[in-house]
mmCIF file with all atom_site columns, C-alpha atoms and ligand atoms in Angstrom:
data_model
loop_
_atom_site.group_PDB
_atom_site.id
_atom_site.type_symbol
_atom_site.label_atom_id
_atom_site.label_alt_id
_atom_site.label_comp_id
_atom_site.label_asym_id
_atom_site.label_entity_id
_atom_site.label_seq_id
_atom_site.pdbx_PDB_ins_code
_atom_site.Cartn_x
_atom_site.Cartn_y
_atom_site.Cartn_z
_atom_site.occupancy
_atom_site.B_iso_or_equiv
_atom_site.pdbx_formal_charge
_atom_site.auth_seq_id
_atom_site.auth_comp_id
_atom_site.auth_asym_id
_atom_site.auth_atom_id
_atom_site.pdbx_PDB_model_num
ATOM   1   C  CA  . MET Q 1 1   ? 0.000   0.000  0.000   1.00 0.00 ? 30  MET Q CA  1
ATOM   2   C  CA  . ASN Q 1 2   ? 2.714   2.458  0.985   1.00 0.00 ? 31  ASN Q CA  1
ATOM   3   C  CA  . LYS Q 1 3   ? 4.565   1.543  -2.163  1.00 0.00 ? 32  LYS Q CA  1
ATOM   4   C  CA  . LYS Q 1 4   ? 1.495   2.442  -4.251  1.00 0.00 ? 33  LYS Q CA  1
ATOM   5   C  CA  . ILE Q 1 5   ? 1.234   5.881  -2.618  1.00 0.00 ? 34  ILE Q CA  1
ATOM   6   C  CA  . LEU Q 1 6   ? 4.930   6.452  -3.125  1.00 0.00 ? 35  LEU Q CA  1
ATOM   7   C  CA  . ILE Q 1 7   ? 4.632   5.635  -6.832  1.00 0.00 ? 36  ILE Q CA  1
ATOM   8   C  CA  . ILE Q 1 8   ? 1.660   8.008  -7.210  1.00 0.00 ? 37  ILE Q CA  1
ATOM   9   C  CA  . VAL Q 1 9   ? 3.543   10.805 -5.439  1.00 0.00 ? 38  VAL Q CA  1
ATOM   10  C  CA  . VAL Q 1 10  ? 6.616   10.262 -7.640  1.00 0.00 ? 39  VAL Q CA  1
ATOM   11  C  CA  . VAL Q 1 11  ? 4.505   10.238 -10.822 1.00 0.00 ? 40  VAL Q CA  1
ATOM   12  C  CA  . LEU Q 1 12  ? 2.682   13.438 -9.795  1.00 0.00 ? 41  LEU Q CA  1
ATOM   13  C  CA  . ALA Q 1 13  ? 5.979   15.138 -8.963  1.00 0.00 ? 42  ALA Q CA  1
ATOM   14  C  CA  . LEU Q 1 14  ? 7.334   14.119 -12.375 1.00 0.00 ? 43  LEU Q CA  1
ATOM   15  C  CA  . VAL Q 1 15  ? 4.255   15.460 -14.179 1.00 0.00 ? 44  VAL Q CA  1
ATOM   16  C  CA  . MET Q 1 16  ? 4.572   18.775 -12.297 1.00 0.00 ? 45  MET Q CA  1
ATOM   17  C  CA  . ALA Q 1 17  ? 8.275   19.030 -13.057 1.00 0.00 ? 46  ALA Q CA  1
ATOM   18  C  CA  . ILE Q 1 18  ? 7.736   18.335 -16.767 1.00 0.00 ? 47  ILE Q CA  1
ATOM   19  C  CA  . THR Q 1 19  ? 4.858   20.848 -16.955 1.00 0.00 ? 48  THR Q CA  1
ATOM   20  C  CA  . ALA Q 1 20  ? 6.940   23.516 -15.208 1.00 0.00 ? 49  ALA Q CA  1
ATOM   21  C  CA  . TYR Q 1 21  ? 9.842   22.785 -17.547 1.00 0.00 ? 50  TYR Q CA  1
ATOM   22  C  CA  . LEU Q 1 22  ? 7.664   23.073 -20.659 1.00 0.00 ? 51  LEU Q CA  1
ATOM   23  C  CA  . ASN Q 1 23  ? 6.009   26.281 -19.434 1.00 0.00 ? 52  ASN Q CA  1
ATOM   24  C  CA  . ARG Q 1 24  ? 9.390   27.786 -18.635 1.00 0.00 ? 53  ARG Q CA  1
ATOM   25  C  CA  . GLY Q 1 25  ? 10.431  27.404 -22.259 1.00 0.00 ? 54  GLY Q CA  1
ATOM   26  C  CA  . ASP Q 1 26  ? 7.187   28.986 -23.388 1.00 0.00 ? 55  ASP Q CA  1
ATOM   27  C  CA  . LEU Q 1 27  ? 7.589   31.917 -20.993 1.00 0.00 ? 56  LEU Q CA  1
ATOM   28  C  CA  . ALA Q 1 28  ? 11.181  32.488 -22.095 1.00 0.00 ? 57  ALA Q CA  1
ATOM   29  C  CA  . LEU Q 1 29  ? 10.038  32.542 -25.733 1.00 0.00 ? 58  LEU Q CA  1
ATOM   30  C  CA  . LYS Q 1 30  ? 7.252   35.005 -24.917 1.00 0.00 ? 59  LYS Q CA  1
ATOM   31  C  CA  . ARG Q 1 31  ? 9.676   37.248 -23.013 1.00 0.00 ? 60  ARG Q CA  1
ATOM   32  C  CA  . ASP Q 1 32  ? 12.060  37.163 -25.969 1.00 0.00 ? 61  ASP Q CA  1
ATOM   33  C  CA  . MET Q 1 33  ? 9.230   38.056 -28.361 1.00 0.00 ? 62  MET Q CA  1
ATOM   34  C  CA  . GLN Q 1 34  ? 8.272   41.033 -26.172 1.00 0.00 ? 63  GLN Q CA  1
ATOM   35  C  CA  . GLU Q 1 35  ? 11.896  42.116 -25.911 1.00 0.00 ? 64  GLU Q CA  1
ATOM   36  C  CA  . ASN Q 1 36  ? 12.309  42.154 -29.683 1.00 0.00 ? 65  ASN Q CA  1
ATOM   37  C  CA  . ALA Q 1 37  ? 8.799   43.418 -30.491 1.00 0.00 ? 66  ALA Q CA  1
ATOM   38  C  CA  . ILE Q 1 38  ? 7.959   40.249 -32.407 1.00 0.00 ? 67  ILE Q CA  1
ATOM   39  C  CA  . ILE Q 1 39  ? 4.359   39.577 -33.329 1.00 0.00 ? 68  ILE Q CA  1
ATOM   40  C  CA  . ALA Q 1 40  ? 3.114   36.199 -34.503 1.00 0.00 ? 69  ALA Q CA  1
ATOM   41  C  CA  . LEU Q 1 41  ? 0.524   36.003 -37.290 1.00 0.00 ? 70  LEU Q CA  1
ATOM   42  C  CA  . LYS Q 1 42  ? -1.343  32.763 -37.667 1.00 0.00 ? 71  LYS Q CA  1
ATOM   43  C  CA  . VAL Q 1 43  ? -3.679  31.502 -40.342 1.00 0.00 ? 72  VAL Q CA  1
ATOM   44  C  CA  . GLU Q 1 44  ? -4.578  27.844 -39.943 1.00 0.00 ? 73  GLU Q CA  1
ATOM   45  C  CA  . ASP Q 1 45  ? -1.283  25.911 -39.649 1.00 0.00 ? 74  ASP Q CA  1
ATOM   46  C  CA  . THR Q 1 46  ? 0.881   28.730 -40.963 1.00 0.00 ? 75  THR Q CA  1
ATOM   47  C  CA  . SER Q 1 47  ? 2.618   31.043 -38.491 1.00 0.00 ? 76  SER Q CA  1
ATOM   48  C  CA  . VAL Q 1 48  ? 4.681   34.044 -39.599 1.00 0.00 ? 77  VAL Q CA  1
ATOM   49  C  CA  . GLN Q 1 49  ? 6.674   36.295 -37.283 1.00 0.00 ? 78  GLN Q CA  1
ATOM   50  C  CA  . MET Q 1 50  ? 7.178   39.987 -37.955 1.00 0.00 ? 79  MET Q CA  1
ATOM   51  C  CA  . ASP Q 1 51  ? 9.322   42.495 -36.082 1.00 0.00 ? 80  ASP Q CA  1
ATOM   52  C  CA  . LEU Q 1 52  ? 9.109   46.279 -35.823 1.00 0.00 ? 81  LEU Q CA  1
ATOM   53  C  CA  . GLN Q 1 53  ? 11.621  46.771 -38.632 1.00 0.00 ? 82  GLN Q CA  1
ATOM   54  C  CA  . LYS Q 1 54  ? 9.395   44.854 -41.063 1.00 0.00 ? 83  LYS Q CA  1
ATOM   55  C  CA  . ILE Q 1 55  ? 6.258   46.590 -39.844 1.00 0.00 ? 84  ILE Q CA  1
ATOM   56  C  CA  . ARG Q 1 56  ? 7.860   50.012 -40.330 1.00 0.00 ? 85  ARG Q CA  1
ATOM   57  C  CA  . GLU Q 1 57  ? 8.461   49.141 -43.993 1.00 0.00 ? 86  GLU Q CA  1
ATOM   58  C  CA  . LEU Q 1 58  ? 4.685   49.065 -44.538 1.00 0.00 ? 87  LEU Q CA  1
ATOM   59  C  CA  . GLN Q 1 59  ? 2.407   52.060 -45.122 1.00 0.00 ? 88  GLN Q CA  1
ATOM   60  C  CA  . VAL Q 1 60  ? 2.824   53.855 -41.768 1.00 0.00 ? 89  VAL Q CA  1
ATOM   61  C  CA  . GLU Q 1 61  ? 0.046   56.273 -40.809 1.00 0.00 ? 90  GLU Q CA  1
ATOM   62  C  CA  . ASP Q 1 62  ? -0.613  58.773 -38.028 1.00 0.00 ? 91  ASP Q CA  1
ATOM   63  C  CA  . PHE Q 1 63  ? -4.164  59.244 -36.811 1.00 0.00 ? 92  PHE Q CA  1
ATOM   64  C  CA  . ALA Q 1 64  ? -5.949  60.962 -33.945 1.00 0.00 ? 93  ALA Q CA  1
ATOM   65  C  CA  . ALA Q 1 65  ? -8.084  59.028 -31.481 1.00 0.00 ? 94  ALA Q CA  1
ATOM   66  C  CA  . SER Q 1 66  ? -9.970  59.732 -28.324 1.00 0.00 ? 95  SER Q CA  1
ATOM   67  C  CA  . LEU Q 1 67  ? -8.444  57.809 -25.450 1.00 0.00 ? 96  LEU Q CA  1
ATOM   68  C  CA  . LYS Q 1 68  ? -10.681 56.829 -22.556 1.00 0.00 ? 97  LYS Q CA  1
ATOM   69  C  CA  . SER Q 1 69  ? -8.648  55.452 -19.681 1.00 0.00 ? 98  SER Q CA  1
ATOM   70  C  CA  . ASN Q 1 70  ? -10.198 54.188 -16.493 1.00 0.00 ? 99  ASN Q CA  1
ATOM   71  C  CA  . GLY Q 1 71  ? -11.218 57.057 -14.223 1.00 0.00 ? 100 GLY Q CA  1
ATOM   72  C  CA  . GLN Q 1 72  ? -9.923  59.747 -16.558 1.00 0.00 ? 101 GLN Q CA  1
ATOM   73  C  CA  . ASP Q 1 73  ? -11.562 62.197 -18.956 1.00 0.00 ? 102 ASP Q CA  1
ATOM   74  C  CA  . PRO Q 1 74  ? -11.187 61.279 -22.650 1.00 0.00 ? 103 PRO Q CA  1
ATOM   75  C  CA  . ARG Q 1 75  ? -8.216  62.948 -24.291 1.00 0.00 ? 104 ARG Q CA  1
ATOM   76  C  CA  . GLN Q 1 76  ? -6.972  63.318 -27.858 1.00 0.00 ? 105 GLN Q CA  1
ATOM   77  C  CA  . VAL Q 1 77  ? -3.864  61.337 -28.744 1.00 0.00 ? 106 VAL Q CA  1
ATOM   78  C  CA  . THR Q 1 78  ? -2.048  60.549 -31.973 1.00 0.00 ? 107 THR Q CA  1
ATOM   79  C  CA  . TYR Q 1 79  ? -1.282  56.927 -32.792 1.00 0.00 ? 108 TYR Q CA  1
ATOM   80  C  CA  . THR Q 1 80  ? 1.257   55.732 -35.340 1.00 0.00 ? 109 THR Q CA  1
ATOM   81  C  CA  . GLY Q 1 81  ? 0.804   52.345 -36.939 1.00 0.00 ? 110 GLY Q CA  1
ATOM   82  C  CA  . VAL Q 1 82  ? -0.135  50.286 -39.942 1.00 0.00 ? 111 VAL Q CA  1
ATOM   83  C  CA  . ALA Q 1 83  ? -3.403  48.747 -41.083 1.00 0.00 ? 112 ALA Q CA  1
ATOM   84  C  CA  . LEU Q 1 84  ? -3.632  45.234 -39.639 1.00 0.00 ? 113 LEU Q CA  1
ATOM   85  C  CA  . LYS Q 1 85  ? -4.729  43.912 -43.047 1.00 0.00 ? 114 LYS Q CA  1
ATOM   86  C  CA  . ASP Q 1 86  ? -1.448  45.222 -44.526 1.00 0.00 ? 115 ASP Q CA  1
ATOM   87  C  CA  . VAL Q 1 87  ? 0.494   43.236 -41.924 1.00 0.00 ? 116 VAL Q CA  1
ATOM   88  C  CA  . PHE Q 1 88  ? -1.204  40.015 -43.048 1.00 0.00 ? 117 PHE Q CA  1
ATOM   89  C  CA  . ALA Q 1 89  ? -0.648  40.896 -46.698 1.00 0.00 ? 118 ALA Q CA  1
ATOM   90  C  CA  . ALA Q 1 90  ? 3.065   41.552 -46.029 1.00 0.00 ? 119 ALA Q CA  1
ATOM   91  C  CA  . ALA Q 1 91  ? 3.298   38.205 -44.237 1.00 0.00 ? 120 ALA Q CA  1
ATOM   92  C  CA  . GLY Q 1 92  ? 1.861   36.565 -47.338 1.00 0.00 ? 121 GLY Q CA  1
ATOM   93  C  CA  . LEU Q 1 93  ? -1.256  35.439 -45.459 1.00 0.00 ? 122 LEU Q CA  1
ATOM   94  C  CA  . GLU Q 1 94  ? -4.659  35.608 -47.128 1.00 0.00 ? 123 GLU Q CA  1
ATOM   95  C  CA  . ILE Q 1 95  ? -7.493  36.480 -44.737 1.00 0.00 ? 124 ILE Q CA  1
ATOM   96  C  CA  . THR Q 1 96  ? -10.273 37.155 -47.249 1.00 0.00 ? 125 THR Q CA  1
ATOM   97  C  CA  . GLY Q 1 97  ? -12.919 34.469 -46.920 1.00 0.00 ? 126 GLY Q CA  1
ATOM   98  C  CA  . LYS Q 1 98  ? -12.067 33.746 -43.272 1.00 0.00 ? 127 LYS Q CA  1
ATOM   99  C  CA  . ASP Q 1 99  ? -14.422 34.637 -40.390 1.00 0.00 ? 128 ASP Q CA  1
ATOM   100 C  CA  . MET Q 1 100 ? -12.687 35.786 -37.235 1.00 0.00 ? 129 MET Q CA  1
ATOM   101 C  CA  . VAL Q 1 101 ? -9.508  37.594 -36.278 1.00 0.00 ? 130 VAL Q CA  1
ATOM   102 C  CA  . ILE Q 1 102 ? -8.401  36.756 -32.729 1.00 0.00 ? 131 ILE Q CA  1
ATOM   103 C  CA  . VAL Q 1 103 ? -6.000  39.216 -31.101 1.00 0.00 ? 132 VAL Q CA  1
ATOM   104 C  CA  . LYS Q 1 104 ? -4.046  37.842 -28.124 1.00 0.00 ? 133 LYS Q CA  1
ATOM   105 C  CA  . ALA Q 1 105 ? -2.062  39.764 -25.534 1.00 0.00 ? 134 ALA Q CA  1
ATOM   106 C  CA  . VAL Q 1 106 ? 0.690   38.726 -23.129 1.00 0.00 ? 135 VAL Q CA  1
ATOM   107 C  CA  . ASP Q 1 107 ? -1.617  39.247 -20.131 1.00 0.00 ? 136 ASP Q CA  1
ATOM   108 C  CA  . GLY Q 1 108 ? -4.095  36.739 -21.562 1.00 0.00 ? 137 GLY Q CA  1
ATOM   109 C  CA  . TYR Q 1 109 ? -6.539  39.384 -22.794 1.00 0.00 ? 138 TYR Q CA  1
ATOM   110 C  CA  . THR Q 1 110 ? -8.134  38.280 -26.063 1.00 0.00 ? 139 THR Q CA  1
ATOM   111 C  CA  . VAL Q 1 111 ? -10.219 40.266 -28.519 1.00 0.00 ? 140 VAL Q CA  1
ATOM   112 C  CA  . ALA Q 1 112 ? -12.329 38.913 -31.367 1.00 0.00 ? 141 ALA Q CA  1
ATOM   113 C  CA  . LEU Q 1 113 ? -12.753 40.945 -34.531 1.00 0.00 ? 142 LEU Q CA  1
ATOM   114 C  CA  . SER Q 1 114 ? -14.597 40.046 -37.698 1.00 0.00 ? 143 SER Q CA  1
ATOM   115 C  CA  . VAL Q 1 115 ? -12.522 39.691 -40.872 1.00 0.00 ? 144 VAL Q CA  1
ATOM   116 C  CA  . GLU Q 1 116 ? -14.960 42.192 -42.367 1.00 0.00 ? 145 GLU Q CA  1
ATOM   117 C  CA  . GLU Q 1 117 ? -13.990 44.976 -39.966 1.00 0.00 ? 146 GLU Q CA  1
ATOM   118 C  CA  . VAL Q 1 118 ? -10.276 44.154 -40.364 1.00 0.00 ? 147 VAL Q CA  1
ATOM   119 C  CA  . LEU Q 1 119 ? -10.600 44.462 -44.169 1.00 0.00 ? 148 LEU Q CA  1
ATOM   120 C  CA  . ASP Q 1 120 ? -12.510 47.732 -43.762 1.00 0.00 ? 149 ASP Q CA  1
ATOM   121 C  CA  . ASP Q 1 121 ? -10.470 50.818 -44.764 1.00 0.00 ? 150 ASP Q CA  1
ATOM   122 C  CA  . GLN Q 1 122 ? -9.007  53.045 -42.021 1.00 0.00 ? 151 GLN Q CA  1
ATOM   123 C  CA  . ASN Q 1 123 ? -10.364 50.943 -39.205 1.00 0.00 ? 152 ASN Q CA  1
ATOM   124 C  CA  . VAL Q 1 124 ? -8.210  48.290 -37.523 1.00 0.00 ? 153 VAL Q CA  1
ATOM   125 C  CA  . TYR Q 1 125 ? -4.584  49.306 -36.924 1.00 0.00 ? 154 TYR Q CA  1
ATOM   126 C  CA  . LEU Q 1 126 ? -1.549  47.714 -35.364 1.00 0.00 ? 155 LEU Q CA  1
ATOM   127 C  CA  . VAL Q 1 127 ? 0.020   50.702 -33.618 1.00 0.00 ? 156 VAL Q CA  1
ATOM   128 C  CA  . PHE Q 1 128 ? 3.520   51.020 -32.166 1.00 0.00 ? 157 PHE Q CA  1
ATOM   129 C  CA  . GLN Q 1 129 ? 3.687   54.692 -31.129 1.00 0.00 ? 158 GLN Q CA  1
ATOM   130 C  CA  . ARG Q 1 130 ? 1.483   57.093 -29.196 1.00 0.00 ? 159 ARG Q CA  1
ATOM   131 C  CA  . ASP Q 1 131 ? 2.191   60.802 -29.458 1.00 0.00 ? 160 ASP Q CA  1
ATOM   132 C  CA  . GLY Q 1 132 ? 5.437   59.955 -31.253 1.00 0.00 ? 161 GLY Q CA  1
ATOM   133 C  CA  . LYS Q 1 133 ? 6.777   57.702 -28.507 1.00 0.00 ? 162 LYS Q CA  1
ATOM   134 C  CA  . PRO Q 1 134 ? 7.074   53.897 -28.429 1.00 0.00 ? 163 PRO Q CA  1
ATOM   135 C  CA  . LEU Q 1 135 ? 4.235   52.278 -26.459 1.00 0.00 ? 164 LEU Q CA  1
ATOM   136 C  CA  . GLY Q 1 136 ? 6.658   50.633 -24.027 1.00 0.00 ? 165 GLY Q CA  1
ATOM   137 C  CA  . LYS Q 1 137 ? 6.534   47.155 -22.592 1.00 0.00 ? 166 LYS Q CA  1
ATOM   138 C  CA  . LYS Q 1 138 ? 4.135   45.940 -19.913 1.00 0.00 ? 167 LYS Q CA  1
ATOM   139 C  CA  . GLU Q 1 139 ? 6.914   45.589 -17.301 1.00 0.00 ? 168 GLU Q CA  1
ATOM   140 C  CA  . GLU Q 1 140 ? 7.842   49.232 -17.895 1.00 0.00 ? 169 GLU Q CA  1
ATOM   141 C  CA  . GLY Q 1 141 ? 4.287   50.410 -17.302 1.00 0.00 ? 170 GLY Q CA  1
ATOM   142 C  CA  . GLY Q 1 142 ? 3.664   50.699 -21.043 1.00 0.00 ? 171 GLY Q CA  1
ATOM   143 C  CA  . PHE Q 1 143 ? 1.033   49.077 -23.225 1.00 0.00 ? 172 PHE Q CA  1
ATOM   144 C  CA  . GLY Q 1 144 ? 3.051   47.702 -26.109 1.00 0.00 ? 173 GLY Q CA  1
ATOM   145 C  CA  . PRO Q 1 145 ? 5.153   46.982 -27.914 1.00 0.00 ? 174 PRO Q CA  1
ATOM   146 C  CA  . TYR Q 1 146 ? 2.017   46.749 -30.057 1.00 0.00 ? 175 TYR Q CA  1
ATOM   147 C  CA  . GLN Q 1 147 ? -1.591  47.702 -29.550 1.00 0.00 ? 176 GLN Q CA  1
ATOM   148 C  CA  . VAL Q 1 148 ? -4.534  47.049 -31.812 1.00 0.00 ? 177 VAL Q CA  1
ATOM   149 C  CA  . VAL Q 1 149 ? -6.706  50.145 -32.214 1.00 0.00 ? 178 VAL Q CA  1
ATOM   150 C  CA  . ILE Q 1 150 ? -10.145 50.012 -33.823 1.00 0.00 ? 179 ILE Q CA  1
ATOM   151 C  CA  . ARG Q 1 151 ? -10.794 53.511 -35.082 1.00 0.00 ? 180 ARG Q CA  1
ATOM   152 C  CA  . LYS Q 1 152 ? -14.484 52.959 -35.745 1.00 0.00 ? 181 LYS Q CA  1
ATOM   153 C  CA  . ASP Q 1 153 ? -15.064 51.511 -32.277 1.00 0.00 ? 182 ASP Q CA  1
ATOM   154 C  CA  . ALA Q 1 154 ? -15.482 54.390 -29.825 1.00 0.00 ? 183 ALA Q CA  1
ATOM   155 C  CA  . PHE Q 1 155 ? -15.187 52.102 -26.806 1.00 0.00 ? 184 PHE Q CA  1
ATOM   156 C  CA  . SER Q 1 156 ? -11.658 51.011 -26.099 1.00 0.00 ? 185 SER Q CA  1
ATOM   157 C  CA  . GLN Q 1 157 ? -12.401 47.615 -24.504 1.00 0.00 ? 186 GLN Q CA  1
ATOM   158 C  CA  . ARG Q 1 158 ? -11.394 45.952 -27.743 1.00 0.00 ? 187 ARG Q CA  1
ATOM   159 C  CA  . TRP Q 1 159 ? -8.269  48.078 -28.159 1.00 0.00 ? 188 TRP Q CA  1
ATOM   160 C  CA  . CYS Q 1 160 ? -5.961  45.249 -27.195 1.00 0.00 ? 189 CYS Q CA  1
ATOM   161 C  CA  . LYS Q 1 161 ? -2.703  46.252 -25.489 1.00 0.00 ? 190 LYS Q CA  1
ATOM   162 C  CA  . PHE Q 1 162 ? 0.493   44.127 -25.273 1.00 0.00 ? 191 PHE Q CA  1
ATOM   163 C  CA  . VAL Q 1 163 ? -0.404  42.230 -28.464 1.00 0.00 ? 192 VAL Q CA  1
ATOM   164 C  CA  . SER Q 1 164 ? 1.695   39.105 -29.017 1.00 0.00 ? 193 SER Q CA  1
ATOM   165 C  CA  . GLU Q 1 165 ? -0.310  37.156 -31.557 1.00 0.00 ? 194 GLU Q CA  1
ATOM   166 C  CA  . VAL Q 1 166 ? -3.034  37.645 -34.147 1.00 0.00 ? 195 VAL Q CA  1
ATOM   167 C  CA  . GLY Q 1 167 ? -4.751  34.539 -35.452 1.00 0.00 ? 196 GLY Q CA  1
ATOM   168 C  CA  . VAL Q 1 168 ? -7.333  34.141 -38.185 1.00 0.00 ? 197 VAL Q CA  1
ATOM   169 C  CA  . GLN Q 1 169 ? -9.881  31.358 -38.468 1.00 0.00 ? 198 GLN Q CA  1
HETATM 170 N  N1  . LIG K 2 .   ? -4.065  43.411 -23.126 1.00 0.00 ? 212 LIG K N1  1
HETATM 171 C  C1  . LIG K 2 .   ? -5.096  44.096 -22.600 1.00 0.00 ? 212 LIG K C1  1
HETATM 172 N  N2  . LIG K 2 .   ? -5.736  44.981 -23.370 1.00 0.00 ? 212 LIG K N2  1
HETATM 173 C  C2  . LIG K 2 .   ? -6.786  45.685 -22.871 1.00 0.00 ? 212 LIG K C2  1
HETATM 174 C  C3  . LIG K 2 .   ? -7.216  45.501 -21.540 1.00 0.00 ? 212 LIG K C3  1
HETATM 175 C  C4  . LIG K 2 .   ? -6.505  44.562 -20.734 1.00 0.00 ? 212 LIG K C4  1
HETATM 176 O  O1  . LIG K 2 .   ? -6.795  44.311 -19.559 1.00 0.00 ? 212 LIG K O1  1
HETATM 177 N  N3  . LIG K 2 .   ? -5.440  43.882 -21.313 1.00 0.00 ? 212 LIG K N3  1
HETATM 178 N  N4  . LIG K 2 .   ? -8.290  46.217 -21.049 1.00 0.00 ? 212 LIG K N4  1
HETATM 179 C  C5  . LIG K 2 .   ? -9.224  46.810 -22.043 1.00 0.00 ? 212 LIG K C5  1
HETATM 180 C  C6  . LIG K 2 .   ? -10.134 47.785 -21.461 1.00 0.00 ? 212 LIG K C6  1
HETATM 181 S  S1  . LIG K 2 .   ? -11.401 47.173 -20.515 1.00 0.00 ? 212 LIG K S1  1
HETATM 182 C  C7  . LIG K 2 .   ? -10.007 49.127 -21.704 1.00 0.00 ? 212 LIG K C7  1
HETATM 183 S  S2  . LIG K 2 .   ? -11.174 50.221 -21.156 1.00 0.00 ? 212 LIG K S2  1
HETATM 184 C  C8  . LIG K 2 .   ? -8.897  49.643 -22.543 1.00 0.00 ? 212 LIG K C8  1
HETATM 185 C  C9  . LIG K 2 .   ? -8.218  50.860 -21.911 1.00 0.00 ? 212 LIG K C9  1
HETATM 186 O  O2  . LIG K 2 .   ? -7.407  50.449 -20.876 1.00 0.00 ? 212 LIG K O2  1
HETATM 187 P  P1  . LIG K 2 .   ? -6.656  51.484 -19.923 1.00 0.00 ? 212 LIG K P1  1
HETATM 188 O  O3  . LIG K 2 .   ? -7.482  51.571 -18.692 1.00 0.00 ? 212 LIG K O3  1
HETATM 189 O  O4  . LIG K 2 .   ? -5.319  50.883 -19.681 1.00 0.00 ? 212 LIG K O4  1
HETATM 190 O  O5  . LIG K 2 .   ? -6.548  52.782 -20.645 1.00 0.00 ? 212 LIG K O5  1
HETATM 191 O  O6  . LIG K 2 .   ? -7.929  48.644 -22.835 1.00 0.00 ? 212 LIG K O6  1
HETATM 192 C  C10 . LIG K 2 .   ? -8.485  47.437 -23.220 1.00 0.00 ? 212 LIG K C10 1
HETATM 193 N  N5  . LIG K 2 .   ? -7.424  46.565 -23.682 1.00 0.00 ? 212 LIG K N5  1
HETATM 194 MO MO1 . LIG K 2 .   ? -12.427 49.052 -19.648 1.00 0.00 ? 213 LIG K MO1 1
#
């Protein structure tokens, strides 16, 4: 009987150790992606990574938006970024004909957009600067390195901060 319990305890400890080990690798990868401002774009089984240098080569635009932060009056800010649809096009990923665009952040926050609104002109942007300054990382009190801003959505709940991945299905 004691032997049985011992075996169970050893097996559980092994499972925990393996899980912790696997998660550690994942966390290290995520930290590295944040450090280098890498964003992952996924369509079905294809995943393409882009960095800030590549994103800056696209059609970069400045636009004004009304920012509503918790407990503060709305204020006008200027965002700098690129249309999210251009990012997919540059990655060689076709999103026309798909349904949903799922934006994921490092804090686990997830936002669902329709492909229709992503393909809409002057609407969904992947931004990397606010008022001319980089968004900053989460650990530094920032909200980047990337944020998705939906210009035609006045409420900022779906303006996903700390974006690490955008998947289409
Ligand atoms: N990654 C991430 N993005 C997020 C959130 C969050 O918790 N995590 N909160 C959302 C909500 S509820 C709001 S109102 C806006 C504005 O957040 P702020 O209070 O930091 O300005 O960000 C949105 N995007
Ligand atoms: Mo909010």
